[in-house]
Coordinates of C-alpha atoms in Angstrom, one line a residue:
M1472 CA 0.0 0.0 0.0
L1473 CA 1.1 3.6 -0.7
A1474 CA -0.1 6.9 0.6
V1475 CA -0.1 9.8 -1.9
G1476 CA -0.3 13.4 -0.9
S1477 CA -1.5 15.9 -3.5
Y1478 CA -2.1 19.6 -4.2
T1479 CA -5.8 20.3 -4.0
A1480 CA -8.1 23.2 -5.1
A1481 CA -7.0 25.1 -2.0
T1482 CA -3.7 26.0 -3.9
G1483 CA -4.8 25.6 -7.5
G1484 CA -4.3 21.8 -7.7
R1485 CA -6.5 19.0 -8.9
G1486 CA -5.8 16.5 -6.2
P1487 CA -8.1 14.8 -3.7
G1488 CA -6.0 15.2 -0.5
I1489 CA -4.4 12.0 0.8
A1490 CA -5.2 8.8 -1.1
L1491 CA -4.4 5.2 -0.5
V1492 CA -3.2 3.2 -3.5
D1493 CA -3.0 -0.5 -3.7
R1494 CA 0.5 -2.0 -4.5
D1495 CA 1.0 -5.6 -5.4
P1496 CA 3.9 -6.7 -3.1
A1497 CA 5.0 -9.4 -5.5
T1498 CA 5.2 -7.4 -8.7
G1499 CA 5.2 -3.8 -7.4
R1500 CA 2.4 -2.9 -9.8
L1501 CA 0.0 -0.2 -8.8
G1502 CA -3.7 -1.0 -8.4
A1503 CA -6.9 0.8 -7.4
V1504 CA -7.0 4.2 -5.6
G1505 CA -8.7 3.6 -2.3
A1506 CA -9.8 5.7 0.7
V1507 CA -9.2 9.5 0.4
A1508 CA -8.7 12.0 3.2
D1509 CA -10.2 15.2 2.0
C1510 CA -7.8 17.9 3.3
P1511 CA -6.1 21.0 1.8
S1512 CA -2.9 20.4 -0.1
P1513 CA -1.1 17.7 1.9
S1514 CA 2.1 18.1 -0.3
F1515 CA 4.5 16.1 1.9
L1516 CA 3.9 13.0 4.0
A1517 CA 5.9 11.1 6.6
V1518 CA 5.1 7.9 8.3
G1519 CA 5.5 7.8 12.1
E1520 CA 5.0 5.4 15.0
G1521 CA 2.3 2.8 14.5
G1522 CA 1.8 3.6 10.8
V1523 CA 0.4 7.1 11.5
V1524 CA 0.7 9.3 8.5
H1525 CA 1.7 12.9 9.2
A1526 CA 1.0 15.5 6.5
A1527 CA 2.3 19.0 5.8
H1528 CA -0.5 21.2 4.4
E1529 CA 1.2 23.7 2.1
V1530 CA -1.2 26.6 2.6
D1531 CA -0.7 30.2 3.7
E1532 CA -1.6 29.4 7.3
G1533 CA 0.5 26.3 7.4
F1534 CA -0.5 23.4 9.5
V1535 CA 0.3 19.7 10.0
S1536 CA -2.0 16.8 10.7
S1537 CA -1.8 13.1 11.7
R1538 CA -4.1 10.4 10.4
R1539 CA -4.3 6.6 10.6
P1540 CA -5.5 4.7 7.6
G1541 CA -7.8 1.8 8.3
A1542 CA -10.6 -0.3 6.8
G1543 CA -13.1 2.4 7.3
G1544 CA -11.0 5.2 5.8
W1545 CA -8.7 7.8 7.4
E1546 CA -9.0 8.6 11.1
L1547 CA -7.9 12.1 12.0
L1548 CA -5.8 12.0 15.1
G1549 CA -4.7 15.6 15.5
E1550 CA -3.8 19.0 13.9
A1551 CA -1.3 21.7 14.9
P1552 CA 0.1 24.9 13.4
S1553 CA 3.3 24.4 11.4
G1554 CA 5.1 27.5 12.6
G1555 CA 5.1 29.2 9.3
S1556 CA 3.5 29.4 5.8
S1557 CA 3.7 26.8 3.1
P1558 CA 5.1 23.8 5.0
C1559 CA 6.8 21.5 2.5
H1560 CA 8.8 18.9 4.4
L1561 CA 8.6 16.7 7.6
T1562 CA 11.1 14.9 9.7
V1563 CA 9.9 12.5 12.5
L1564 CA 12.0 12.6 15.7
P1565 CA 11.3 10.8 18.9
G1566 CA 8.4 12.8 20.4
F1567 CA 8.5 15.6 17.8
L1568 CA 7.7 16.4 14.2
V1569 CA 10.0 18.9 12.5
V1570 CA 8.4 21.0 9.8
A1571 CA 10.3 23.0 7.1
N1572 CA 8.1 26.0 6.1
Y1573 CA 9.0 27.3 2.7
G1574 CA 7.4 30.6 3.6
G1575 CA 10.0 30.9 6.4
G1576 CA 10.8 29.1 9.7
V1577 CA 11.3 25.6 11.0
G1578 CA 8.6 24.4 13.4
V1579 CA 8.9 21.8 16.1
V1580 CA 5.6 20.1 16.8
E1581 CA 5.1 17.9 19.8
L1582 CA 3.8 14.4 19.3
A1583 CA 1.5 12.9 21.9
G1584 CA 0.5 9.2 21.4
G1585 CA 2.2 9.4 18.0
A1586 CA 0.0 12.2 16.8
V1587 CA 0.7 16.0 16.5
S1588 CA -0.5 17.9 19.5
Q1589 CA 1.0 21.4 19.7
L1590 CA 3.7 23.7 18.3
R1591 CA 6.5 23.9 20.7
Q1592 CA 9.2 25.8 19.0
T1593 CA 9.9 28.0 15.9
L1594 CA 13.3 28.7 14.5
R1595 CA 13.9 31.5 12.0
G1596 CA 16.6 32.0 9.4
T1597 CA 17.8 35.2 7.8
G1598 CA 19.5 36.1 4.6
S1599 CA 19.1 35.8 0.9
G1600 CA 20.8 34.6 -2.3
P1601 CA 21.4 35.8 -5.8
D1602 CA 18.2 34.5 -7.4
P1603 CA 15.7 37.3 -7.1
D1604 CA 12.7 35.0 -7.7
R1605 CA 13.6 32.1 -5.3
Q1606 CA 16.2 33.6 -2.9
E1607 CA 14.8 36.9 -1.8
S1608 CA 14.7 35.6 1.8
S1609 CA 15.1 32.4 3.9
H1610 CA 13.2 29.4 2.4
P1611 CA 13.8 26.2 4.5
H1612 CA 13.0 23.4 2.1
S1613 CA 13.7 20.3 4.2
T1614 CA 15.5 18.9 7.3
R1615 CA 17.6 15.8 7.7
R1616 CA 18.7 14.1 10.9
F1617 CA 22.2 12.7 11.2
G1618 CA 23.4 11.4 14.6
D1619 CA 22.1 13.6 17.3
H1620 CA 21.9 16.6 15.0
L1621 CA 19.5 18.0 12.5
A1622 CA 20.4 19.8 9.3
V1623 CA 18.1 22.5 7.9
L1624 CA 18.5 23.0 4.2
D1625 CA 17.7 26.6 3.3
L1626 CA 17.1 27.1 -0.4
G1627 CA 16.8 30.8 0.0
T1628 CA 20.1 31.5 1.8
D1629 CA 22.3 28.7 0.3
E1630 CA 23.0 27.4 3.8
I1631 CA 22.8 24.2 5.8
R1632 CA 22.2 25.0 9.5
V1633 CA 23.1 22.3 11.9
H1634 CA 21.1 22.1 15.2
A1635 CA 21.4 19.7 18.1
T1636 CA 18.4 17.6 18.9
T1637 CA 17.3 18.0 22.5
S1638 CA 14.7 16.7 24.9
G1639 CA 12.7 19.8 24.1
G1640 CA 13.2 19.8 20.3
L1641 CA 16.1 21.6 18.7
S1642 CA 18.9 23.9 19.9
A1643 CA 17.7 27.5 19.6
E1644 CA 20.8 28.5 17.6
P1645 CA 22.7 26.5 15.0
L1646 CA 25.8 24.8 16.2
R1647 CA 27.3 25.3 12.7
T1648 CA 26.3 26.9 9.5
V1649 CA 27.6 25.5 6.2
A1650 CA 27.7 28.1 3.4
L1651 CA 27.2 26.7 -0.1
A1652 CA 28.1 28.5 -3.3
P1653 CA 25.8 31.4 -4.1
G1654 CA 22.8 30.2 -6.2
T1655 CA 23.1 26.5 -5.1
G1656 CA 19.6 26.3 -3.7
P1657 CA 19.8 23.2 -1.4
R1658 CA 16.5 21.3 -1.4
H1659 CA 16.6 17.7 -0.1
A1660 CA 19.2 15.4 1.4
V1661 CA 19.9 11.8 2.4
T1662 CA 22.6 10.0 4.4
V1663 CA 24.5 6.9 3.2
G1664 CA 27.1 5.6 5.6
D1665 CA 29.4 8.4 6.5
R1666 CA 28.3 10.6 3.6
F1667 CA 25.6 13.3 3.5
F1668 CA 24.2 14.0 0.0
V1669 CA 22.4 17.2 -0.9
A1670 CA 20.3 17.7 -4.0
A1671 CA 20.3 21.4 -5.0
E1672 CA 17.4 22.7 -7.0
L1673 CA 18.9 25.9 -8.5
D1674 CA 22.3 24.7 -9.7
A1675 CA 21.2 21.1 -10.3
T1676 CA 24.0 19.4 -8.4
V1677 CA 24.4 16.6 -5.8
T1678 CA 27.0 17.6 -3.2
S1679 CA 28.6 15.0 -1.0
F1680 CA 29.6 15.9 2.5
A1681 CA 31.7 13.8 4.8
V1682 CA 30.2 13.1 8.2
H1683 CA 32.5 12.6 11.2
G1684 CA 30.5 11.7 14.3
D1685 CA 27.9 14.4 14.6
D1686 CA 29.8 16.9 12.5
L1687 CA 28.9 17.7 9.0
L1688 CA 32.2 18.5 7.3
D1689 CA 32.9 20.6 4.4
P1690 CA 31.7 19.4 1.0
V1691 CA 33.8 16.8 -0.8
V1692 CA 32.5 17.3 -4.3
A1693 CA 29.5 18.4 -6.3
S1694 CA 28.3 16.6 -9.4
A1695 CA 25.5 17.0 -11.9
T1696 CA 22.1 15.5 -11.1
A1697 CA 21.3 14.3 -14.6
V1698 CA 22.9 12.9 -17.8
P1699 CA 24.3 14.8 -19.7
A1700 CA 25.8 17.2 -17.1
D1701 CA 24.8 20.3 -19.0
R1702 CA 21.1 19.4 -19.2
R1703 CA 19.1 22.1 -17.5
V1704 CA 17.0 20.4 -14.9
Y1705 CA 15.3 21.2 -11.5
P1706 CA 16.0 18.4 -9.0
S1707 CA 13.2 17.7 -6.5
E1708 CA 13.6 14.5 -4.4
I1709 CA 16.7 12.5 -3.7
A1710 CA 16.4 8.9 -2.3
V1711 CA 18.6 6.0 -1.4
A1712 CA 18.3 3.0 -3.8
P1713 CA 19.9 -0.4 -4.2
W1714 CA 22.1 1.1 -7.0
G1715 CA 23.2 4.1 -4.9
L1716 CA 20.9 7.1 -5.2
V1717 CA 18.1 8.3 -7.4
V1718 CA 17.2 12.0 -8.1
A1719 CA 14.0 13.2 -9.6
N1720 CA 14.7 15.8 -12.2
R1721 CA 12.0 18.1 -13.4
R1722 CA 11.9 19.7 -16.9
A1723 CA 13.9 16.7 -18.2
E1724 CA 11.1 14.6 -16.7
V1725 CA 13.4 11.8 -15.6
V1726 CA 14.6 10.0 -12.6
T1727 CA 18.4 9.8 -12.6
V1728 CA 20.3 6.8 -11.1
H1729 CA 23.5 7.7 -9.4
E1730 CA 26.2 5.3 -8.3
V1731 CA 28.2 6.1 -5.2
V1732 CA 31.9 5.4 -5.5
D1733 CA 34.4 6.6 -2.8
G1734 CA 31.7 8.7 -1.3
I1735 CA 30.9 10.6 -4.5
A1736 CA 27.6 10.4 -6.4
R1737 CA 27.9 10.1 -10.2
P1738 CA 24.9 10.1 -12.6
V1739 CA 24.9 7.0 -14.7
R1740 CA 21.4 6.7 -16.3
D1741 CA 18.3 8.8 -16.9
L1742 CA 15.0 7.0 -16.7
E1743 CA 12.1 8.5 -18.6
I1744 CA 9.1 8.5 -16.3
G1745 CA 6.3 9.0 -18.9
G1746 CA 5.0 12.0 -17.1
V1747 CA 5.6 15.7 -16.4
N1748 CA 7.0 17.3 -13.3
P1749 CA 8.4 14.5 -11.1
R1750 CA 8.1 16.1 -7.7
H1751 CA 8.8 13.1 -5.6
V1752 CA 10.2 9.5 -5.8
A1753 CA 9.9 6.7 -3.4
V1754 CA 12.0 3.5 -3.6
V1755 CA 10.8 0.0 -2.5
G1756 CA 13.4 -2.5 -3.4
R1757 CA 13.9 -2.3 -7.2
H1758 CA 10.7 -0.4 -7.7
L1759 CA 10.4 3.4 -8.1
Y1760 CA 7.2 5.3 -7.5
V1761 CA 7.2 8.8 -9.0
S1762 CA 4.6 11.6 -8.5
A1763 CA 4.2 13.1 -11.9
Q1764 CA 2.5 16.2 -10.6
D1765 CA 1.4 17.8 -13.9
S1766 CA 0.3 14.6 -15.5
D1767 CA -2.0 13.7 -12.7
R1768 CA -0.5 10.2 -12.1
V1769 CA 1.8 8.2 -10.0
V1770 CA 4.2 6.2 -12.1
H1771 CA 5.7 2.9 -11.1
L1772 CA 9.0 1.7 -12.7
A1773 CA 10.5 -1.7 -12.1
L1774 CA 14.2 -2.0 -12.8
D1775 CA 16.5 -5.0 -13.4
D1776 CA 20.1 -5.3 -12.4
D1777 CA 21.1 -3.5 -15.6
L1778 CA 18.9 -0.5 -14.7
T1779 CA 16.6 -1.3 -17.5
V1780 CA 12.9 -0.6 -17.0
V1781 CA 11.2 -4.0 -17.2
D1782 CA 7.7 -3.0 -16.1
R1783 CA 5.5 0.0 -15.6
S1784 CA 2.2 0.8 -14.1
V1785 CA 0.2 3.9 -13.3
A1786 CA -2.3 5.2 -10.7
E1787 CA -4.4 8.2 -11.8
I1788 CA -4.4 10.9 -9.0
G1789 CA -4.7 14.6 -9.5
S1790 CA -1.6 16.7 -8.8
P1791 CA 0.3 14.1 -6.8
A1792 CA 3.1 15.7 -4.8
C1793 CA 4.5 12.9 -2.5
V1794 CA 4.5 9.1 -2.3
V1795 CA 5.2 7.1 0.8
P1796 CA 5.1 3.3 1.3
L1797 CA 3.0 2.0 4.2

């Protein structure tokens, strides 16, 4: 089973809210679209304790919610303010949900019984970057935990701010701020062993950082997110896969497979998704599930050992923004 978040009419989308989609565990193929939670623009989902699905509702007065899927549909467990506008990413920590608000600010929401209960903390960033359209101010786009620390990726300021995780949430001030090249636009990140990989939306790179204990060291190297390297793309999601990493690249409408050698990510193959605007990709074994936002579909690609697409299937959902396995 998959949960799919979408952009709804509240923000000009065509989506239904949060939808369950059948997935054949043997073949990976997508089946029927099932129960739907009617809610405004749940553009990012994260699965927490007990299979609870947390959603970031990307609206002006941002909020988060927790729901449990069941035979009778979706049970709403709680809602809370996100600490800013246009929340776009969630990270689940023990007892807390960390929310990146693209409109500004990182919110720390307390979890009670596995569901959101109240906003406990809001952290604000300052600064700007050279892109007048996307970097006029701070725009936290995601967070990623490593060790006992949490990295805040700020697309607007070309920074990664590292906070300590505490019993009350996060340290009020960053322990360290890593400055990236102007115009980088860091968006999402993953960790693989002792490496921290950042997909940057504005300069279309994947940067590898070395991690020593709880310290995020200076970047090792940046490489292109797609093949060929000079192809203009806008990366969205980065995910760990059996082959190394995959990056969803918009405008080119591909998911690019990266191999990781000596801690460096190198693009090796672009996979055409058969849809427009791949905003998110989830990996289950050798199966990729891609939200083709502007084609109103979730696309499934099954790959073999040679990275050849050997099967495809589709689930029709309006303006899909995020896919998570349940």
